[in-house]
Coordinates of C-alpha atoms in Angstrom, one line a residue:
M12 CA 57.0 162.3 -33.6
S13 CA 60.3 161.3 -32.1
S14 CA 60.6 158.6 -29.4
H15 CA 61.6 161.3 -26.9
A16 CA 58.6 163.5 -27.7
A17 CA 56.4 160.4 -27.4
R18 CA 57.7 159.6 -24.0
S19 CA 57.3 163.2 -22.9
A20 CA 53.6 163.1 -24.1
R21 CA 52.9 160.0 -22.0
R22 CA 54.7 161.2 -18.9
P23 CA 52.3 163.1 -16.5
S24 CA 53.2 166.6 -15.9
R25 CA 54.6 167.8 -12.6
A26 CA 51.5 169.8 -11.9
R27 CA 49.3 166.7 -12.4
L28 CA 51.5 164.7 -10.1
R29 CA 51.3 167.3 -7.5
R30 CA 47.5 167.4 -7.7
R31 CA 47.4 163.6 -7.4
R32 CA 49.6 163.7 -4.3
L33 CA 47.4 166.4 -2.8
A34 CA 44.3 164.4 -3.5
A35 CA 45.8 161.3 -1.8
V36 CA 46.9 163.3 1.2
A37 CA 43.5 165.0 1.4
A38 CA 41.8 161.5 1.2
A39 CA 44.1 160.1 3.9
A40 CA 43.4 163.1 6.1
F41 CA 39.6 162.6 5.6
V42 CA 39.8 159.0 6.5
G43 CA 41.9 159.8 9.6
A44 CA 39.5 162.4 10.6
V45 CA 36.5 160.0 10.3
V46 CA 38.3 157.4 12.3
A47 CA 39.3 159.9 15.0
A48 CA 35.8 161.2 15.1
V49 CA 34.5 157.7 15.7
V50 CA 37.0 157.0 18.3
V51 CA 36.3 160.3 20.2
S52 CA 32.6 159.7 19.9
G53 CA 33.0 156.3 21.4
V54 CA 35.2 157.7 24.3
L55 CA 32.7 160.5 24.9
D56 CA 29.7 158.1 24.9
E57 CA 31.5 155.9 27.4
A58 CA 32.4 159.0 29.6
V59 CA 28.8 160.2 29.5
R60 CA 27.5 156.7 30.3
E61 CA 29.8 156.5 33.3
I62 CA 28.4 159.8 34.6
T63 CA 24.7 159.4 33.9
L64 CA 24.5 155.6 34.5
P65 CA 27.5 154.6 36.6
L66 CA 28.3 151.0 37.4
K67 CA 30.8 149.9 40.0
H68 CA 31.6 146.6 41.9
E69 CA 29.9 144.6 39.1
D70 CA 31.8 141.5 40.2
I71 CA 30.2 141.7 43.6
I72 CA 26.8 142.4 42.0
R73 CA 27.1 139.3 39.7
Q74 CA 28.2 137.1 42.7
Q75 CA 25.4 138.3 44.9
A76 CA 22.8 138.0 42.2
A77 CA 23.8 134.5 41.5
D78 CA 23.9 133.6 45.2
K79 CA 20.5 135.2 45.9
N80 CA 18.8 134.3 42.6
L81 CA 18.3 137.9 41.7
D82 CA 18.5 139.9 38.5
P83 CA 21.8 141.7 38.7
A84 CA 20.2 144.6 36.8
L85 CA 17.7 144.9 39.7
I86 CA 20.5 145.2 42.3
A87 CA 22.2 147.8 40.1
G88 CA 19.0 149.7 39.7
V89 CA 18.5 149.8 43.5
I90 CA 22.1 150.9 44.2
Y91 CA 21.7 153.6 41.6
E92 CA 18.5 154.9 43.1
E93 CA 19.8 154.7 46.7
S94 CA 23.3 156.1 46.3
R95 CA 24.3 156.6 42.7
F96 CA 27.1 154.0 43.5
R97 CA 28.7 156.5 46.1
D98 CA 29.4 155.3 49.6
Q99 CA 27.5 157.7 51.9
T100 CA 25.5 157.9 55.1
S101 CA 22.0 159.4 55.0
R102 CA 20.5 161.7 57.7
A103 CA 18.5 158.6 58.9
G104 CA 21.7 156.7 59.3
A105 CA 21.3 154.5 56.3
R106 CA 24.8 153.5 55.1
G107 CA 26.7 152.4 52.1
L108 CA 25.9 151.7 48.5
M109 CA 22.5 150.2 49.2
Q110 CA 21.7 152.6 52.1
I111 CA 21.0 150.0 54.8
T112 CA 19.8 151.3 58.1
P113 CA 21.4 150.0 61.3
E114 CA 18.0 148.4 62.4
T115 CA 17.7 146.6 59.0
A116 CA 21.4 145.6 59.1
D117 CA 20.9 144.0 62.6
F118 CA 17.8 142.2 61.4
I119 CA 19.7 140.8 58.3
A120 CA 22.7 139.8 60.4
R121 CA 20.4 137.9 62.8
R122 CA 18.5 136.1 60.0
S123 CA 21.5 135.4 57.8
G124 CA 23.9 134.2 60.6
G125 CA 26.2 137.3 60.5
I126 CA 27.4 136.8 64.1
R127 CA 30.5 138.9 63.7
F128 CA 28.8 141.7 61.9
Q129 CA 29.5 145.3 63.0
Q130 CA 27.8 148.4 61.7
S131 CA 31.0 149.7 60.3
D132 CA 31.0 146.7 57.9
L133 CA 28.3 148.5 55.9
A134 CA 31.1 150.7 54.5
T135 CA 32.5 147.7 52.8
P136 CA 31.0 147.2 49.3
Q137 CA 31.1 143.3 49.6
I138 CA 29.1 143.4 52.9
N139 CA 26.8 146.2 51.9
I140 CA 25.7 144.7 48.6
A141 CA 25.5 141.2 50.1
Y142 CA 23.2 142.5 52.8
G143 CA 21.2 144.6 50.4
A144 CA 20.7 141.7 48.1
W145 CA 19.7 139.4 51.0
F146 CA 17.1 141.9 52.0
L147 CA 15.8 142.2 48.5
R148 CA 15.5 138.4 48.3
Y149 CA 13.8 138.3 51.6
L150 CA 11.2 141.0 50.5
I151 CA 10.6 139.2 47.2
D152 CA 9.9 136.0 49.0
H153 CA 7.6 137.8 51.5
Y154 CA 5.5 139.1 48.6
D155 CA 5.4 135.8 46.8
G156 CA 7.7 136.9 44.0
N157 CA 6.1 140.3 43.4
E158 CA 9.2 142.5 42.8
T159 CA 7.2 145.7 42.6
L160 CA 6.0 145.2 46.2
A161 CA 9.5 144.3 47.2
V162 CA 11.1 147.3 45.8
A163 CA 8.4 149.6 47.4
A164 CA 9.1 147.9 50.8
Y165 CA 12.9 148.4 50.3
N166 CA 12.1 152.2 50.2
A167 CA 9.0 152.6 52.5
G168 CA 9.3 149.7 54.9
Q169 CA 7.7 146.3 55.0
S170 CA 5.0 147.3 57.5
N171 CA 3.8 150.2 55.3
V172 CA 3.6 148.1 52.2
D173 CA 1.8 145.3 54.1
T174 CA -0.8 147.9 55.1
W175 CA -1.2 149.2 51.5
V176 CA -1.6 145.7 50.1
A177 CA -4.3 144.9 52.7
R178 CA -6.1 148.1 51.9
A179 CA -5.9 147.3 48.1
G180 CA -7.5 143.9 48.7
G181 CA -4.5 141.8 48.1
P182 CA -1.4 141.7 45.9
A183 CA -3.4 140.9 42.8
Q184 CA -5.4 144.1 43.2
F185 CA -2.4 146.3 44.2
D186 CA -1.6 149.0 41.7
S187 CA 1.5 151.2 42.4
A188 CA 0.0 154.3 41.0
R189 CA -3.2 154.1 43.1
H190 CA -2.2 152.3 46.2
I191 CA 1.1 153.8 47.2
P192 CA 0.3 156.9 49.1
F193 CA 3.9 158.3 49.4
P194 CA 5.0 160.2 46.3
E195 CA 8.6 159.4 47.0
T196 CA 7.9 155.7 47.1
R197 CA 5.9 155.8 43.8
A198 CA 8.8 157.7 42.1
Y199 CA 11.3 155.3 43.7
V200 CA 9.5 152.2 42.3
Q201 CA 9.2 153.7 38.8
N202 CA 12.8 154.9 38.8
V203 CA 14.2 151.5 39.9
Q204 CA 12.2 149.8 37.1
E205 CA 13.5 152.3 34.6
R206 CA 17.2 152.0 35.8
R207 CA 16.9 148.2 35.7
R208 CA 16.0 148.3 32.0
E209 CA 18.8 150.7 31.3
Y210 CA 21.3 148.6 33.1
R211 CA 20.2 145.5 31.1
D212 CA 20.5 147.5 27.8
N213 CA 23.8 149.2 28.6
Y214 CA 25.8 146.8 30.8
A215 CA 24.6 143.3 29.8
A216 CA 28.2 142.0 29.5
E217 CA 29.4 143.5 32.7
L218 CA 26.4 142.2 34.7
G219 CA 26.7 138.7 33.1
L220 CA 23.3 139.0 31.3

């Protein structure tokens, strides 16, 4: 065999080279598609999370949690259950992210030294979350650290929960499922507890956990 013929035998045919190029292009396209799918999936997951479990003003939540010695996920769970992180006013006049009534706001202002407080301040996230966190801390202290009773009182009122606890025979005997007569409050307590866990699982970094 001549040297020219030997080189021709060793040289890949054009068809084979074309197949190799096509295979390389297909492999690159596949990898690109996988990467794009991962990116899109992550973006979609983030978008779904922001809709189903929104979180805003996390800097204020962290600040108030540290200042009031509260779990930031608890504050977030209460805000979610109260307003879904939307500034709004209820039919009863409760305002803002943590849905604080005018009477409760005045009570908090008197007890916390808010001498310049005005009801319109509740539309400000900083004031609203600060007052809501203060009230949560007050209720937790009132019930000797029992957060379940505090959350129930945030929804149904302290006087109602005091009555239920007395009927149950004391905090140690109190059971949410049996001793909370209001279906709304029973659901509220359960929902806040569930949202608290979800915020801890999904927003640990944002909440400083």
